[in-house]
Coordinates of C-alpha atoms (C1' of nucleotides) in Angstrom, one line a residue:
Chain A
M1 CA 25.7 2.7 17.2
A2 CA 24.5 -0.7 18.2
S3 CA 21.6 -1.2 15.8
P4 CA 21.8 0.2 12.4
D5 CA 19.1 -2.4 11.7
T6 CA 16.2 -0.7 13.2
K7 CA 16.7 2.4 11.1
K8 CA 17.0 0.4 7.9
L9 CA 14.1 -1.8 8.7
L10 CA 12.1 1.4 9.2
L11 CA 13.3 3.1 6.1
D12 CA 12.6 0.1 3.9
C13 CA 9.1 -0.5 5.3
A14 CA 8.2 3.1 5.1
E15 CA 9.3 3.4 1.6
K16 CA 6.9 0.5 0.7
L17 CA 4.1 1.6 2.7
F18 CA 4.2 5.3 1.9
A19 CA 4.2 4.3 -1.8
Q20 CA 1.5 1.8 -1.7
E21 CA -0.9 3.3 0.9
G22 CA 0.2 7.0 1.0
F23 CA 1.9 8.9 3.7
H24 CA -1.0 9.9 5.9
H25 CA -2.8 6.5 5.4
T26 CA 0.2 4.8 6.9
S27 CA 0.0 4.8 10.6
M28 CA 2.9 4.4 13.0
R29 CA 1.3 1.4 14.4
I30 CA 1.1 -0.4 11.1
L31 CA 4.5 0.8 10.1
T32 CA 6.3 -0.4 13.1
V33 CA 4.5 -3.7 13.5
Q34 CA 5.4 -4.5 9.9
A35 CA 8.9 -3.5 10.4
G36 CA 9.1 -5.5 13.5
V37 CA 10.3 -2.8 15.8
N38 CA 8.8 -0.9 18.7
L39 CA 6.1 1.9 18.2
A40 CA 8.5 4.5 19.7
A41 CA 11.4 3.7 17.3
V42 CA 10.4 6.1 14.7
N43 CA 10.3 9.1 17.2
Y44 CA 13.5 8.0 18.8
H45 CA 15.6 7.4 15.6
F46 CA 14.0 10.1 13.3
G47 CA 12.3 12.5 15.6
S48 CA 9.0 12.4 13.8
K49 CA 7.0 10.7 11.2
E50 CA 7.6 13.7 8.8
N51 CA 11.4 13.4 9.4
L52 CA 11.1 9.7 8.4
L53 CA 9.5 10.7 5.1
Y54 CA 12.3 13.1 4.5
A55 CA 14.9 10.3 5.3
V56 CA 13.1 7.9 2.9
I57 CA 13.1 10.3 0.1
E58 CA 16.7 11.6 0.8
R59 CA 18.3 8.2 0.9
R60 CA 17.6 7.4 -2.6
L61 CA 16.9 10.7 -4.3
I62 CA 20.2 12.3 -3.6
P63 CA 22.4 9.6 -5.3
L64 CA 19.9 9.3 -8.1
N65 CA 19.9 13.0 -8.9
H66 CA 23.6 13.0 -8.6
K67 CA 23.7 10.5 -11.6
R68 CA 21.1 12.5 -13.3
R69 CA 23.2 15.7 -13.1
E70 CA 26.4 14.0 -14.1
A71 CA 24.8 12.7 -17.2
L72 CA 23.2 15.9 -18.0
E73 CA 26.5 17.9 -17.6
Q74 CA 28.2 15.5 -19.9
V75 CA 25.6 16.1 -22.7
M76 CA 26.0 19.8 -22.1
Q77 CA 29.8 19.7 -22.2
K78 CA 29.9 17.6 -25.4
A79 CA 27.5 20.1 -27.0
A80 CA 29.7 23.0 -25.8
A81 CA 32.8 21.4 -27.0
N82 CA 31.3 20.9 -30.5
K83 CA 29.7 24.4 -30.4
I84 CA 26.3 22.9 -31.1
R85 CA 23.0 22.9 -29.2
P86 CA 22.4 19.9 -27.0
A87 CA 20.0 17.5 -28.5
V88 CA 16.6 17.0 -26.8
I89 CA 16.7 13.4 -27.1
D90 CA 20.2 13.3 -25.4
L91 CA 19.0 15.4 -22.4
L92 CA 15.9 13.2 -22.0
Y93 CA 18.0 10.1 -22.2
A94 CA 20.5 11.6 -19.6
F95 CA 17.6 12.1 -17.4
L96 CA 15.8 8.9 -17.7
Q97 CA 18.6 6.4 -18.1
P98 CA 19.8 6.7 -14.5
T99 CA 16.3 6.2 -13.3
L100 CA 16.1 3.0 -15.4
K101 CA 19.4 1.6 -13.9
F102 CA 18.2 2.7 -10.5
L103 CA 14.9 0.8 -10.9
R104 CA 16.9 -2.4 -11.5
A105 CA 19.6 -1.9 -9.0
S106 CA 17.8 -1.9 -5.6
E107 CA 14.8 -3.9 -4.4
G108 CA 12.6 -1.3 -3.0
A109 CA 13.4 1.2 -5.8
K110 CA 10.2 0.6 -7.5
N111 CA 8.2 1.7 -4.6
F112 CA 10.4 4.6 -4.1
I113 CA 10.0 5.7 -7.8
S114 CA 6.2 5.4 -7.4
L115 CA 6.3 7.5 -4.3
I116 CA 8.3 10.1 -6.1
G117 CA 5.9 10.0 -9.1
R118 CA 2.9 10.8 -7.0
S119 CA 4.6 13.4 -4.9
W120 CA 4.6 16.0 -7.6
N121 CA 0.9 16.5 -7.5
D122 CA 0.2 15.3 -4.1
P123 CA -2.5 17.4 -2.4
D124 CA -0.8 16.7 1.0
Q125 CA 1.6 19.4 1.8
T126 CA 4.0 17.3 3.9
V127 CA 4.7 14.9 1.1
H128 CA 4.7 17.7 -1.7
N129 CA 6.9 20.0 0.1
C130 CA 9.4 17.3 1.1
F131 CA 9.7 16.2 -2.5
I132 CA 9.9 19.6 -3.9
N133 CA 12.6 20.6 -1.6
L134 CA 14.8 17.6 -2.4
A135 CA 14.0 17.4 -6.2
M136 CA 13.7 21.1 -7.3
P137 CA 17.3 22.1 -7.8
L138 CA 18.1 19.2 -10.2
F139 CA 14.8 19.7 -12.1
Q140 CA 15.5 23.4 -12.7
Y141 CA 18.9 22.4 -13.9
F142 CA 17.2 19.9 -16.3
A143 CA 14.7 22.5 -17.4
G144 CA 17.6 25.0 -18.2
C145 CA 19.2 22.3 -20.3
L146 CA 16.2 21.6 -22.4
R147 CA 15.7 25.4 -22.8
Q148 CA 19.0 25.5 -24.5
A149 CA 18.1 22.6 -26.7
L150 CA 14.9 24.5 -27.7
P151 CA 16.0 28.1 -28.0
D152 CA 13.4 29.0 -30.7
L153 CA 10.5 28.0 -28.6
D154 CA 8.3 30.7 -27.1
E155 CA 9.0 30.9 -23.3
L156 CA 5.5 30.4 -22.1
I157 CA 5.0 27.5 -24.6
F158 CA 8.2 25.9 -23.3
Q159 CA 6.9 26.1 -19.8
A160 CA 3.7 24.5 -20.8
R161 CA 5.4 21.6 -22.4
L162 CA 7.6 21.2 -19.4
Q163 CA 4.6 20.7 -17.5
F164 CA 3.3 18.2 -19.9
L165 CA 6.6 16.3 -19.6
V166 CA 6.5 16.2 -15.9
G167 CA 3.0 14.8 -16.1
S168 CA 3.9 12.0 -18.4
M169 CA 7.0 11.2 -16.4
S170 CA 5.2 11.1 -13.1
A171 CA 2.4 8.9 -14.6
V172 CA 4.9 6.4 -15.7
M173 CA 6.6 6.4 -12.4
C174 CA 3.4 6.0 -10.5
D175 CA 2.6 3.0 -12.6
N176 CA 5.5 1.0 -11.3
S177 CA 3.7 0.7 -8.1
S178 CA 1.5 -2.4 -7.4
A179 CA -0.9 -0.2 -5.8
C180 CA -1.4 1.8 -8.9
K181 CA -2.1 -1.2 -11.0
R182 CA -5.2 -2.1 -9.0
S183 CA -7.4 -0.2 -11.5
S184 CA -5.3 0.0 -14.5
F185 CA -7.2 -0.9 -17.6
I186 CA -3.9 -2.2 -19.0
S187 CA -3.5 -5.9 -18.7
V188 CA 0.0 -6.5 -19.9
A189 CA 2.5 -3.8 -20.1
L190 CA 5.9 -3.2 -21.7
D191 CA 8.9 -3.9 -19.5
E192 CA 10.6 -1.0 -18.0
E193 CA 13.3 -0.4 -20.6
E194 CA 11.0 -0.4 -23.5
K195 CA 8.6 1.8 -21.7
M196 CA 11.3 4.3 -20.9
N197 CA 12.2 4.2 -24.6
Q198 CA 8.8 4.9 -25.7
L199 CA 8.5 7.7 -23.2
L200 CA 11.6 9.1 -24.7
K201 CA 10.2 9.1 -28.2
F202 CA 6.9 10.4 -27.0
L203 CA 8.4 13.3 -25.2
Q204 CA 10.8 14.2 -28.0
A205 CA 8.1 14.4 -30.5
G206 CA 6.0 16.5 -28.2
L207 CA 8.8 18.9 -27.1
E208 CA 10.0 19.3 -30.7
A209 CA 6.3 19.8 -32.1
P210 CA 5.8 22.9 -34.2
Q211 CA 4.5 25.8 -32.1
Chain B
M1 CA -37.4 19.5 0.6
A2 CA -37.1 22.6 2.7
S3 CA -33.4 23.4 2.2
P4 CA -31.6 22.7 -1.1
D5 CA -29.3 25.3 0.3
T6 CA -27.5 23.3 2.8
K7 CA -26.8 20.3 0.2
K8 CA -25.5 22.9 -2.3
L9 CA -23.4 24.7 0.3
L10 CA -21.7 21.5 1.2
L11 CA -21.2 20.3 -2.3
D12 CA -19.5 23.7 -3.3
C13 CA -17.3 23.8 -0.2
A14 CA -16.3 20.2 -0.4
E15 CA -15.4 20.6 -4.0
K16 CA -13.1 23.5 -3.0
L17 CA -11.6 21.9 0.0
F18 CA -11.1 18.4 -1.5
A19 CA -9.2 19.9 -4.4
Q20 CA -7.2 22.2 -2.4
E21 CA -6.4 20.2 0.7
G22 CA -7.2 16.6 -0.4
F23 CA -9.9 14.5 0.7
H24 CA -8.6 13.1 3.9
H25 CA -7.0 16.2 5.1
T26 CA -10.4 18.0 4.9
S27 CA -12.1 17.2 8.1
M28 CA -15.8 17.4 8.7
R29 CA -15.3 20.2 11.3
I30 CA -13.4 22.5 8.8
L31 CA -15.8 21.6 6.1
T32 CA -19.0 22.3 7.9
V33 CA -17.7 25.5 9.5
Q34 CA -16.6 26.9 6.2
A35 CA -19.9 25.9 4.6
G36 CA -21.7 27.6 7.5
V37 CA -23.8 24.5 8.4
N38 CA -24.0 22.1 11.3
L39 CA -21.5 19.3 11.7
A40 CA -24.1 16.7 11.4
A41 CA -25.3 17.9 8.2
V42 CA -23.1 16.0 5.9
N43 CA -24.2 12.7 7.6
Y44 CA -27.7 13.7 7.4
H45 CA -27.9 14.7 3.8
F46 CA -25.3 12.5 2.3
G47 CA -24.9 9.6 4.8
S48 CA -21.2 9.7 4.9
K49 CA -18.1 11.6 4.0
E50 CA -17.4 9.3 1.3
N51 CA -20.8 9.6 -0.2
L52 CA -20.2 13.4 -0.2
L53 CA -17.2 12.7 -2.4
Y54 CA -19.3 10.7 -4.8
A55 CA -21.8 13.5 -5.0
V56 CA -19.2 16.1 -5.6
I57 CA -17.6 14.2 -8.4
E58 CA -20.9 13.0 -9.9
R59 CA -22.5 16.4 -10.1
R60 CA -20.0 17.8 -12.6
L61 CA -18.5 14.7 -14.2
I62 CA -21.6 13.2 -15.5
P63 CA -22.6 16.1 -17.6
L64 CA -19.1 16.8 -18.6
N65 CA -18.5 13.3 -19.8
H66 CA -21.7 13.4 -21.6
K67 CA -20.5 16.4 -23.6
R68 CA -17.2 14.6 -24.3
R69 CA -18.9 11.5 -25.5
E70 CA -21.2 13.5 -27.8
A71 CA -18.3 15.2 -29.4
L72 CA -16.3 12.1 -29.7
E73 CA -19.2 10.3 -31.4
Q74 CA -19.6 13.2 -33.8
V75 CA -16.0 12.8 -34.9
M76 CA -16.4 9.0 -35.2
Q77 CA -19.5 9.4 -37.3
K78 CA -18.0 11.9 -39.6
A79 CA -15.0 9.5 -40.2
A80 CA -17.4 6.6 -40.8
A81 CA -19.5 8.6 -43.2
N82 CA -16.4 9.6 -45.2
K83 CA -15.0 6.1 -44.9
I84 CA -11.6 7.4 -43.4
R85 CA -10.0 7.0 -40.1
P86 CA -10.7 9.5 -37.5
A87 CA -7.9 12.0 -37.0
V88 CA -6.1 12.0 -33.8
I89 CA -6.2 15.8 -33.5
D90 CA -10.0 15.8 -33.9
L91 CA -10.4 13.2 -31.2
L92 CA -8.1 15.1 -28.8
Y93 CA -10.1 18.3 -29.5
A94 CA -13.3 16.5 -29.0
F95 CA -12.1 15.4 -25.6
L96 CA -10.5 18.6 -24.5
Q97 CA -13.0 21.3 -25.9
P98 CA -15.8 20.3 -23.4
T99 CA -13.3 20.6 -20.6
L100 CA -12.3 24.1 -21.7
K101 CA -15.9 25.2 -22.0
F102 CA -16.7 23.6 -18.7
L103 CA -13.8 25.3 -17.0
R104 CA -15.3 28.7 -18.0
A105 CA -18.9 28.1 -17.4
S106 CA -19.0 27.4 -13.6
E107 CA -17.3 29.0 -10.8
G108 CA -16.0 26.0 -8.8
A109 CA -15.2 24.2 -12.0
K110 CA -11.4 24.8 -11.8
N111 CA -11.3 23.3 -8.3
F112 CA -13.2 20.3 -9.6
I113 CA -11.0 19.8 -12.5
S114 CA -7.9 20.0 -10.2
L115 CA -9.6 17.3 -8.1
I116 CA -10.2 15.1 -11.1
G117 CA -6.7 15.6 -12.2
R118 CA -5.2 14.3 -9.0
S119 CA -7.7 11.5 -8.6
W120 CA -6.1 9.5 -11.3
N121 CA -2.9 8.7 -9.2
D122 CA -4.4 9.3 -5.8
P123 CA -2.9 6.8 -3.3
D124 CA -6.1 7.1 -1.3
Q125 CA -8.4 4.2 -2.4
T126 CA -11.6 6.3 -1.5
V127 CA -10.7 9.1 -3.9
H128 CA -9.2 6.8 -6.6
N129 CA -12.0 4.2 -6.7
C130 CA -14.8 6.8 -6.8
F131 CA -13.2 8.6 -9.7
I132 CA -12.4 5.5 -11.5
N133 CA -15.9 4.3 -11.2
L134 CA -17.3 7.4 -12.6
A135 CA -14.7 8.2 -15.2
M136 CA -13.7 4.8 -16.7
P137 CA -16.5 4.1 -19.2
L138 CA -15.9 7.3 -21.0
F139 CA -12.2 6.9 -20.8
Q140 CA -12.4 3.6 -22.4
Y141 CA -14.5 4.7 -25.1
F142 CA -12.0 7.6 -25.9
A143 CA -9.2 5.0 -25.9
G144 CA -11.0 3.0 -28.4
C145 CA -11.6 5.9 -30.7
L146 CA -7.9 6.8 -30.6
R147 CA -7.0 3.1 -31.3
Q148 CA -9.0 3.4 -34.5
A149 CA -7.1 6.7 -35.4
L150 CA -3.8 4.8 -34.8
P151 CA -4.4 1.3 -36.2
D152 CA -0.7 0.6 -37.2
L153 CA 0.7 1.3 -33.7
D154 CA 1.7 -1.7 -31.8
E155 CA -0.9 -2.4 -29.0
L156 CA 1.6 -2.3 -26.2
I157 CA 3.1 0.9 -27.5
F158 CA -0.4 2.3 -27.9
Q159 CA -1.2 1.6 -24.3
A160 CA 2.0 3.1 -23.1
R161 CA 1.3 6.4 -25.0
L162 CA -2.1 6.3 -23.6
Q163 CA -0.5 6.4 -20.2
F164 CA 1.8 9.3 -21.2
L165 CA -1.4 11.1 -22.4
V166 CA -3.2 10.6 -19.2
G167 CA -0.2 11.9 -17.3
S168 CA 0.1 15.0 -19.3
M169 CA -3.6 15.7 -19.1
S170 CA -3.9 15.2 -15.3
A171 CA -0.8 17.5 -14.8
V172 CA -2.6 20.3 -16.7
M173 CA -5.7 19.7 -14.8
C174 CA -4.1 19.8 -11.4
D175 CA -2.4 23.0 -12.3
N176 CA -5.6 24.9 -12.5
S177 CA -5.8 24.6 -8.7
S178 CA -4.3 27.3 -6.5
A179 CA -3.1 24.7 -4.1
C180 CA -0.9 23.3 -6.9
K181 CA 0.5 26.6 -7.8
R182 CA 2.1 27.0 -4.4
S183 CA 5.4 25.4 -5.4
S184 CA 5.2 25.8 -9.1
F185 CA 8.4 27.2 -10.7
I186 CA 6.2 28.7 -13.3
S187 CA 5.7 32.5 -12.8
V188 CA 3.3 33.5 -15.5
A189 CA 1.5 30.9 -17.5
L190 CA -0.6 30.7 -20.6
D191 CA -4.3 31.1 -20.3
E192 CA -6.5 28.0 -20.3
E193 CA -7.3 28.2 -24.0
E194 CA -3.8 28.5 -25.2
K195 CA -2.6 25.8 -22.8
M196 CA -5.2 23.4 -24.0
N197 CA -4.2 24.3 -27.5
Q198 CA -0.6 23.4 -26.7
L199 CA -1.5 20.3 -25.0
L200 CA -3.4 19.3 -28.1
K201 CA -0.3 19.8 -30.3
F202 CA 2.0 18.2 -27.7
L203 CA -0.2 15.0 -27.4
Q204 CA -0.7 14.8 -31.2
A205 CA 3.0 14.8 -31.9
G206 CA 3.6 12.3 -29.2
L207 CA 0.8 10.0 -30.2
E208 CA 1.8 10.1 -33.9
A209 CA 5.5 9.9 -33.4
P210 CA 7.2 7.0 -35.2
Q211 CA 7.4 3.8 -33.2
Chain C
dT1 C1' -55.4 25.0 14.8
dT2 C1' -53.1 20.2 15.4
dA3 C1' -50.5 16.6 13.6
dT4 C1' -46.6 14.9 11.2
dT5 C1' -42.4 15.1 8.7
dT6 C1' -38.0 17.2 7.9
dT7 C1' -34.2 19.6 9.2
dT8 C1' -31.0 21.7 12.5
dC9 C1' -28.4 21.8 16.6
dA10 C1' -25.1 20.8 20.6
dA11 C1' -23.2 17.1 22.8
dA12 C1' -21.1 13.0 23.2
dC13 C1' -19.2 8.3 21.4
dG14 C1' -15.6 5.2 20.3
dA15 C1' -11.8 4.5 17.6
dG16 C1' -7.6 6.0 15.8
dT17 C1' -3.7 9.4 15.5
dG18 C1' 1.5 11.0 16.4
dT19 C1' 4.0 11.7 20.3
dT20 C1' 5.9 11.5 25.1
dT21 C1' 7.2 9.3 29.3
dT22 C1' 9.4 6.2 32.4
dA23 C1' 11.4 2.1 33.4
dA24 C1' 14.0 -1.9 31.6
dT25 C1' 17.6 -3.7 28.8
dC26 C1' 21.7 -3.7 26.3
dA27 C1' 26.3 -2.5 24.7
dG28 C1' 31.1 -1.0 25.5
dG29 C1' 34.8 1.3 28.3
dT30 C1' 37.5 1.6 32.6
Chain D
dA1 C1' 33.1 -6.0 38.6
dC2 C1' 30.9 -1.1 37.8
dC3 C1' 29.5 2.8 35.4
dT4 C1' 27.6 5.2 31.3
dG5 C1' 25.3 6.1 27.3
dA6 C1' 22.4 4.1 23.7
dT7 C1' 18.4 1.4 22.6
dT8 C1' 14.0 -0.9 23.4
dA9 C1' 9.8 -1.7 25.7
dA10 C1' 4.9 -0.9 27.5
dA11 C1' 1.9 2.4 28.8
dA12 C1' -0.3 6.5 28.8
dC13 C1' -1.0 11.4 26.8
dA14 C1' -3.5 14.7 24.4
dC15 C1' -5.7 15.3 20.4
dT16 C1' -8.5 14.6 16.0
dC17 C1' -11.3 11.9 13.4
dG18 C1' -16.2 10.5 11.3
dT19 C1' -20.3 9.2 13.0
dT20 C1' -24.4 8.9 16.3
dT21 C1' -27.7 10.4 19.5
dG22 C1' -31.9 12.8 21.2
dA23 C1' -34.0 16.8 21.8
dA24 C1' -35.3 21.5 19.7
dA25 C1' -36.7 24.0 15.8
dA26 C1' -38.8 24.6 11.4
dA27 C1' -41.6 23.4 7.5
dT28 C1' -45.5 21.0 5.5
dA29 C1' -50.2 18.7 5.6
dA30 C1' -54.6 17.9 7.3

DNA sequence: TTATTTTTCAAACGAGTGTTTTAATCAGGT
DNA sequence: ACCTGATTAAAACACTCGTTTGAAAAATAA
């Protein structure tokens, strides 16, 4: 274990390039040159380019989703203790608040979040499958919580609204990337906290709209 | 003008493959084999792969956006005649209704809509720029109409909500693709009309939510 | 018919891809 | 010192990519 540097250099650089340029558009040559390591380092340390992608997503998504789950469970427990339904707004907050804290905490987090935001609808199977495998369990738990908060909603309508929710969320996440801003018609935007706050209100209103 | 067949075969096949597999993941070999034409046909008829993408998007998006603009202008004129503000729900309907009709009218339309839905956040510059160039004028008009329907909203908040709207819309559009369903956790879904209807209500509630 | 243009076809081109190989270099243990 | 395993380095591998070429084939015009 002589050099943890090389692995970290690659993870950080890959996180940035995958988010900004896309997974397939990032070649091993560009990646390794920018990271300042040898071309063969990726295959030596991670086995393959695809495994590197998994490592990039895993490194940040597992702790982030852990925080999210904790916050969600807290809301559910509180509701259960008071024998009331969980509130939609509380669940949304529990899901989004860790994301906001996460965005501020680490340097490459914005690139990572943008990578995640895009992965949901990525036409490329590699990226999509990797993301889905790592994100699905928590998301299904989140969906289950929301279902309990909206028990009167028709099941199909609930699922549709869940899809709208995912769309809005991933749009916001993508936007944090500098690459995404290249064509945005929005000149100056809200800071992250206020945008999250607005997303919260938007989603609450949409989810609780009359059928 | 001996063979309009080849061009149409290529456009149809490209529309399908670009939507399902992504632009870069669709090679000229696969494309031309599936279309039943020679490898060199794309470069002969369209000049390049990128020009083919432009042709694919142009063919359907220009008439579709024309319908959308007509419907939007009608809403705006009616509001102006009655000297009232246009209603958010009417504008949303004017934008989405042509899409729904379009989805039913033509065979490859679903693939096309899914391609468009993804293009908004596509990390690939080729796809993204092509889509933006062709879609932006109408979208800015649409945004202007919505702004008139929501004059009391803070400008930055309005722009944020616009972003949420785009996210939800593109999520729904992506979903129409068979490729996107591969990992969807949704077993049975609403038909297109009811989903559009639900999207309408969801967006209206979100856009008109208290600040 | 001949002449001319348009379209198709197979083959090759040059560049770029992820990965593997083989030797060199480095570290730590004995 | 020597040995051993981990890491780096340069080069090559096998492959795919979009595009181009030049001749054959088909369609159109005179």
